[in-house]
Tab-separated table of C-alpha atoms in Angstrom:
chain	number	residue	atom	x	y	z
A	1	UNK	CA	101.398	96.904	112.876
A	2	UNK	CA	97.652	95.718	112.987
A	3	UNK	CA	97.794	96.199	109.235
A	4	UNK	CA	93.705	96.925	108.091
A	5	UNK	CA	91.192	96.814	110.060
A	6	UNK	CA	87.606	96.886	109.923
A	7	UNK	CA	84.455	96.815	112.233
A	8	UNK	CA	81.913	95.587	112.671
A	9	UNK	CA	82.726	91.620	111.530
A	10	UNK	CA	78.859	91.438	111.206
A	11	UNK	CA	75.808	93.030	110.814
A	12	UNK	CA	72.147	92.928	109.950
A	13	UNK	CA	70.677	95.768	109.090
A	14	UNK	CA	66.770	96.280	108.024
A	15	UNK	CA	65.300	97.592	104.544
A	16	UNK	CA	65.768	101.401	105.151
A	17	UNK	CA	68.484	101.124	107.504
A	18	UNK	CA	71.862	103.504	107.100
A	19	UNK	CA	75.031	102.008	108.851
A	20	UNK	CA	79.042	103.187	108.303
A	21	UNK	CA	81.836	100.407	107.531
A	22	UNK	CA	84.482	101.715	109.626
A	23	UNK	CA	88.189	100.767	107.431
A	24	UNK	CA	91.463	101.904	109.334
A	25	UNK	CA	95.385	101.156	108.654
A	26	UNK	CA	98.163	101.838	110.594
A	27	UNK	CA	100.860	101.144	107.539
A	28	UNK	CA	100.596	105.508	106.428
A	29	UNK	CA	99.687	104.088	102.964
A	30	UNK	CA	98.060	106.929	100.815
A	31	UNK	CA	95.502	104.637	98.410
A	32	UNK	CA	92.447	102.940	100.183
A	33	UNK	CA	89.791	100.645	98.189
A	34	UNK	CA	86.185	99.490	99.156
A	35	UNK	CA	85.129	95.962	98.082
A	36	UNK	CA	82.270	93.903	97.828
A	37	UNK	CA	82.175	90.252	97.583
A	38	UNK	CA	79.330	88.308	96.549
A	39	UNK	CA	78.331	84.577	96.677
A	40	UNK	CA	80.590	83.059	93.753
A	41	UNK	CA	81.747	86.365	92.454
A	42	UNK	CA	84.861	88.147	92.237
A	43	UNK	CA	85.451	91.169	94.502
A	44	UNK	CA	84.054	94.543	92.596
A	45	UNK	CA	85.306	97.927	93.527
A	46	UNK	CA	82.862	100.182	95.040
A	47	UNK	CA	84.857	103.369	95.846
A	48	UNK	CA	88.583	104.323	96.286
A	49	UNK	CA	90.759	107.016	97.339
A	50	UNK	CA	94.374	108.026	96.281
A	51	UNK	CA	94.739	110.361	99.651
A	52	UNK	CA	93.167	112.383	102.128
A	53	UNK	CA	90.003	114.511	100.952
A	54	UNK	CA	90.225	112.794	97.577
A	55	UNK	CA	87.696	109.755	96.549
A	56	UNK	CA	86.675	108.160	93.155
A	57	UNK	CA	83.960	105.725	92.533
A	58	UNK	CA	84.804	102.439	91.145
A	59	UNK	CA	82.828	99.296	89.232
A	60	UNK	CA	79.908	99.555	91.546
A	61	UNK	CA	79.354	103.099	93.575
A	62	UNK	CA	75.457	103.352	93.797
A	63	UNK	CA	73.960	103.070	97.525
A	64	UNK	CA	77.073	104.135	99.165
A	65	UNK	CA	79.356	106.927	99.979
A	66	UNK	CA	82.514	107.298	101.253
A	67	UNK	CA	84.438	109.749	103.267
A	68	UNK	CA	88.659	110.349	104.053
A	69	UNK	CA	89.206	113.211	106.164
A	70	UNK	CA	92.350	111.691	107.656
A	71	UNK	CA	95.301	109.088	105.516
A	72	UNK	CA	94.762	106.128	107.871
A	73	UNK	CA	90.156	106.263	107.679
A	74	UNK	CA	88.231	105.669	105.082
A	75	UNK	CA	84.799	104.642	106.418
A	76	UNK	CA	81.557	103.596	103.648
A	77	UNK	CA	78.374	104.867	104.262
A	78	UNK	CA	75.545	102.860	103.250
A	79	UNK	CA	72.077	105.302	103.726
A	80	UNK	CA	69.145	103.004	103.049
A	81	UNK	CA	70.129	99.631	103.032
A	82	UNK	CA	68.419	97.262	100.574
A	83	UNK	CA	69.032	93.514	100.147
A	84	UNK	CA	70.827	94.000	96.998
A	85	UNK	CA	74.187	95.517	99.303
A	86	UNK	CA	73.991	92.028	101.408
A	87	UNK	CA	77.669	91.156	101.049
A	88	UNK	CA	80.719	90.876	102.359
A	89	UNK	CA	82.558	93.943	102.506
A	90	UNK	CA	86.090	94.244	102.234
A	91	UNK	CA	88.538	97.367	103.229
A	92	UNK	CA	91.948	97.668	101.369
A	93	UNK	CA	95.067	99.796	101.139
A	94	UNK	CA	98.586	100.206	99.624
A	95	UNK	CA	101.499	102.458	98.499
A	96	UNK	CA	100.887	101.766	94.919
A	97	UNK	CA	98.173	100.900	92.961
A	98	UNK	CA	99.259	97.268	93.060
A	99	UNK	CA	99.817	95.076	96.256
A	100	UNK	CA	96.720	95.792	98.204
A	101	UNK	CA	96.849	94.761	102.197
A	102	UNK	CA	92.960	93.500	102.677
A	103	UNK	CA	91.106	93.656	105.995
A	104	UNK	CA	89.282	90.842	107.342
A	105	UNK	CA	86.088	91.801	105.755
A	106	UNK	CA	82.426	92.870	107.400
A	107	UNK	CA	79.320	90.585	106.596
A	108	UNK	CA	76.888	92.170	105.945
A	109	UNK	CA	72.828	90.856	105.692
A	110	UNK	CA	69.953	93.209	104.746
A	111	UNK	CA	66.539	91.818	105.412
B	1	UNK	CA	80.839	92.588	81.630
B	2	UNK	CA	83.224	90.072	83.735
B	3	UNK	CA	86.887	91.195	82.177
B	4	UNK	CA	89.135	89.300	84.534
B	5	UNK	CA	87.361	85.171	84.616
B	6	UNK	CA	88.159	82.454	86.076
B	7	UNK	CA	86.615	79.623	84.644
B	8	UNK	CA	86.829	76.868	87.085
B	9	UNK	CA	85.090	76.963	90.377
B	10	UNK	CA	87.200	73.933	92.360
B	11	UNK	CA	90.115	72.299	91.575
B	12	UNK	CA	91.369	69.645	93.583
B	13	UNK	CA	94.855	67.955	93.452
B	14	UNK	CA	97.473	65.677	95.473
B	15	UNK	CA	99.572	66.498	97.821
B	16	UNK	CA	103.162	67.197	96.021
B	17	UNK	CA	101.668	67.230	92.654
B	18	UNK	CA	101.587	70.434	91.020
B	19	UNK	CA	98.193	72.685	91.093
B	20	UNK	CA	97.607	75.014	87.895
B	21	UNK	CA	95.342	77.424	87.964
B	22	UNK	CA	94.356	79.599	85.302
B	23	UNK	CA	92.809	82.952	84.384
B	24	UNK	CA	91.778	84.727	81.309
B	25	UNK	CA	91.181	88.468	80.959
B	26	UNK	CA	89.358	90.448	77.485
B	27	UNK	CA	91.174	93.950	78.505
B	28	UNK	CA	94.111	94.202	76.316
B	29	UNK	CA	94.859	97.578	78.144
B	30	UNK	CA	95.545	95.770	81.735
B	31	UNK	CA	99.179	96.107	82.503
B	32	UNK	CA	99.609	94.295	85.867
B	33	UNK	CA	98.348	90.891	86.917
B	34	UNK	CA	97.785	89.556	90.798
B	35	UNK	CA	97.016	86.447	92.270
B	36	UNK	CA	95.538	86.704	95.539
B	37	UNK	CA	94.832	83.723	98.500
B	38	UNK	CA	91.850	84.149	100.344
B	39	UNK	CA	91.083	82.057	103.870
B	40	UNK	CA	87.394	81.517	105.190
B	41	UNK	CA	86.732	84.198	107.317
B	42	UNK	CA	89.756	86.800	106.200
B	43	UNK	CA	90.687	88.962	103.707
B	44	UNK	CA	92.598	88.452	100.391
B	45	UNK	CA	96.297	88.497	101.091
B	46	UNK	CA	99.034	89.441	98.404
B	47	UNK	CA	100.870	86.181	96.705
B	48	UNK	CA	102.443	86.766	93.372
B	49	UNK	CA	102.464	89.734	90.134
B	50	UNK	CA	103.441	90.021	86.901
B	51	UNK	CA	103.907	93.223	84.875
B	52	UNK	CA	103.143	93.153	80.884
B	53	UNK	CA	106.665	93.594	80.269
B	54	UNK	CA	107.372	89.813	81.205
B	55	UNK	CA	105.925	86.561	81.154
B	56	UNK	CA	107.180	84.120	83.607
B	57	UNK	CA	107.794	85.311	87.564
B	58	UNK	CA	109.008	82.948	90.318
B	59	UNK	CA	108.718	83.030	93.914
B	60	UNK	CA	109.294	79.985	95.683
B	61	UNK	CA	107.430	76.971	94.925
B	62	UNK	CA	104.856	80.153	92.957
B	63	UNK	CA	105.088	80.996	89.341
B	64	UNK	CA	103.149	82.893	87.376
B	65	UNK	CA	102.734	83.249	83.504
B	66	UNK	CA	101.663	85.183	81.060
B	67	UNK	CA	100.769	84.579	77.574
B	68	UNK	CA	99.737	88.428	76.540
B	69	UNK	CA	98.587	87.146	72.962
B	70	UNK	CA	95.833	85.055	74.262
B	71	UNK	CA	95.271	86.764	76.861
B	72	UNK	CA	95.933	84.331	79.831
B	73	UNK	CA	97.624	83.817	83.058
B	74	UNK	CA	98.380	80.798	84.909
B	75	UNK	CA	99.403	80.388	88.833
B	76	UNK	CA	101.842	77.034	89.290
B	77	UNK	CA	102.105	75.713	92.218
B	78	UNK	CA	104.898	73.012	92.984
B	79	UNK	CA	104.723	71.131	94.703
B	80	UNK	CA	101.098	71.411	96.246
B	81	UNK	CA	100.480	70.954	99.911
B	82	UNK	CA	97.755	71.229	102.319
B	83	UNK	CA	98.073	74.412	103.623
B	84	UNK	CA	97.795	76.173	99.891
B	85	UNK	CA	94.188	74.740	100.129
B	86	UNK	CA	92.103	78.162	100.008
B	87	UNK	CA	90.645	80.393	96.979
B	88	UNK	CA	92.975	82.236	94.713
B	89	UNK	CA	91.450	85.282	92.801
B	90	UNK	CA	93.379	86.403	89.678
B	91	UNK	CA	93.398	89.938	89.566
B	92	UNK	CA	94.372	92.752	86.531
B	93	UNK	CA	94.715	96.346	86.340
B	94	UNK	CA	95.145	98.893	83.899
B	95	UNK	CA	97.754	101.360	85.425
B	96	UNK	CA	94.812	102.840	87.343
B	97	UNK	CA	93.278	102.057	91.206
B	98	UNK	CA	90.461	100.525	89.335
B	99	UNK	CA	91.678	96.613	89.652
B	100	UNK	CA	89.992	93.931	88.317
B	101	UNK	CA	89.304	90.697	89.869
B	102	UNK	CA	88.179	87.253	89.083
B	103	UNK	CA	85.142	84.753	90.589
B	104	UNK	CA	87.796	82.653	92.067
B	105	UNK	CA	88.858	78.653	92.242
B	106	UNK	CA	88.931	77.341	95.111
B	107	UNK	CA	92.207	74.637	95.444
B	108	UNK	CA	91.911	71.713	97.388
B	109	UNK	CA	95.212	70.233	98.770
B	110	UNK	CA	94.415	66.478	99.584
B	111	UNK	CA	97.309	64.513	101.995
C-alpha cells in the first residue's frame, strides 16, 4: 500500500493564483482530513469528509474548498491564493475518527 | 482559542534517560487523546491513544497518562534514544472528525 499521498511536495503560487492539493489513499478508508501547519503551530483542520459526496468544514475553512467524488480523492482547492494560506499542507485519512494515516505534506509559499 | 497546548517548545534529554512530555487541554468534552511523531520533511505518523475511560496506556517503551481532573496528558518515554528525536504533537478529540492538536515539542535524543 502507498498509504496517502499527496502532490505537488512544493509550490509557489502568486497573489491571485488558484491551485488544487491533490490527496489520494489506497487503504479504502471512508474519513479524509485537510491540514495546515504553520511555523510553530499545531496542525488546524481546514475541511474533512466522512465519505464520498459528503464534506464538512473544520477550525479554519475560509479560502478553500474541497471536493470527494470518489472514497480514495479528496483534492483542496485554493481559488485566489493570498500569503496568509503559505503553509504546509497536510492530507489525512482513517477508518475511525481516531488514528489518522498523514501524507507527506505539500509546501506551500504565496508571494 | 488554542484548546489542546503544549507548553514547551524543545526538550532535550540523554540517551537512556527517560523523556516526558506533556500536554494540557481546556475542553472537558474531548474524549480521546493522540500523540503523534512528526519527521522533517513527512507527515505525522500514529504513536500512542488514550480514551477518557482510562488513564495510563502502555506500548512498549510508550506510555501515556491521563489526569482528566486537571486536565493533562503526559507521553513517557523509557528509555530515550536517538532515533525518538523528532516533534510529538498531542492531539484531542471530542467524539467528532474535528481533532484537536497541539504546537508541538520537539525531543532531542543526545548519544
Amino acid at each position: 500500500n502507498a498509504g496517502v499521498t499527496q502532490t505537488p511536495k512544493f509550490r509557489i503560487l502568486k497573489i491571485g493564483q488558484s491551485m488544487t492539493l491533490q490527496c489520494t489513499q489506497d487503504m479504502n478508508h471512508n474519513y479524509m482530513y485537510w491540514y495546515r501547519q504553520d511555523p510553530g503551530m499545531g496542525l488546524k483542520l481546514i475541511y474533512y469528509s466522512v465519505g464520498a459526496g459528503i464534506t464538512d468544514k473544520g477550525e479554519v475553512p475560509n479560502g478553500y474548498n474541497v471536493s470527494r467524488s470518489t472514497t480514495e480523492d479528496f483534492p483542496l482547492r485554493l481559488e485566489l491564493a493570498a500569503p496568509s494560506q503559505t503553509s504546509v499542507y497536510f492530507c489525512a485519512s482513517d477508518s475511525s475518527y481516531n488514528e489518522q494515516f498523514f501524507g507527506p505534506g505539500t509546501r506551500l509559499t504565496v508571494l | 482559542d488554542q484548546q489542546v497546548k503544549q507548553n514547551s517548545p524543545s526538550l532535550s534529554v540523554q540517551e537512556g534517560r527517560i523523556s516526558i512530555l506533556n500536554c494540557d487541554y481546556t475542553n472537558s468534552m474531548f474524549d480521546y487523546f493522540l500523540w503523534y511523531k512528526k519527521y522533517p520533511a513527512e507527515g505525522p505518523t500514529f504513536l500512542i491513544s488514550i480514551s477518557s475511560i482510562k488513564d495510563k496506556n502502555e506500548d512498549g517503551r510508550f506510555t501515556v497518562f491521563l489526569n482528566k481532573s486537571a486536565k493533562h496528558l503526559s507521553l513517557h518515554i523509557v528509555p530515550s534514544q536517538p532515533g525518538d528525536s523528532a516533534v510529538y504533537f498531542c492531539a484531542a478529540s471530542e467524539s467528532n472528525n474535528d481533532m484537536r492538536f497541539g504546537a508541538g515539542t520537539r525531543l532531542t535524543v543526545k548519544p
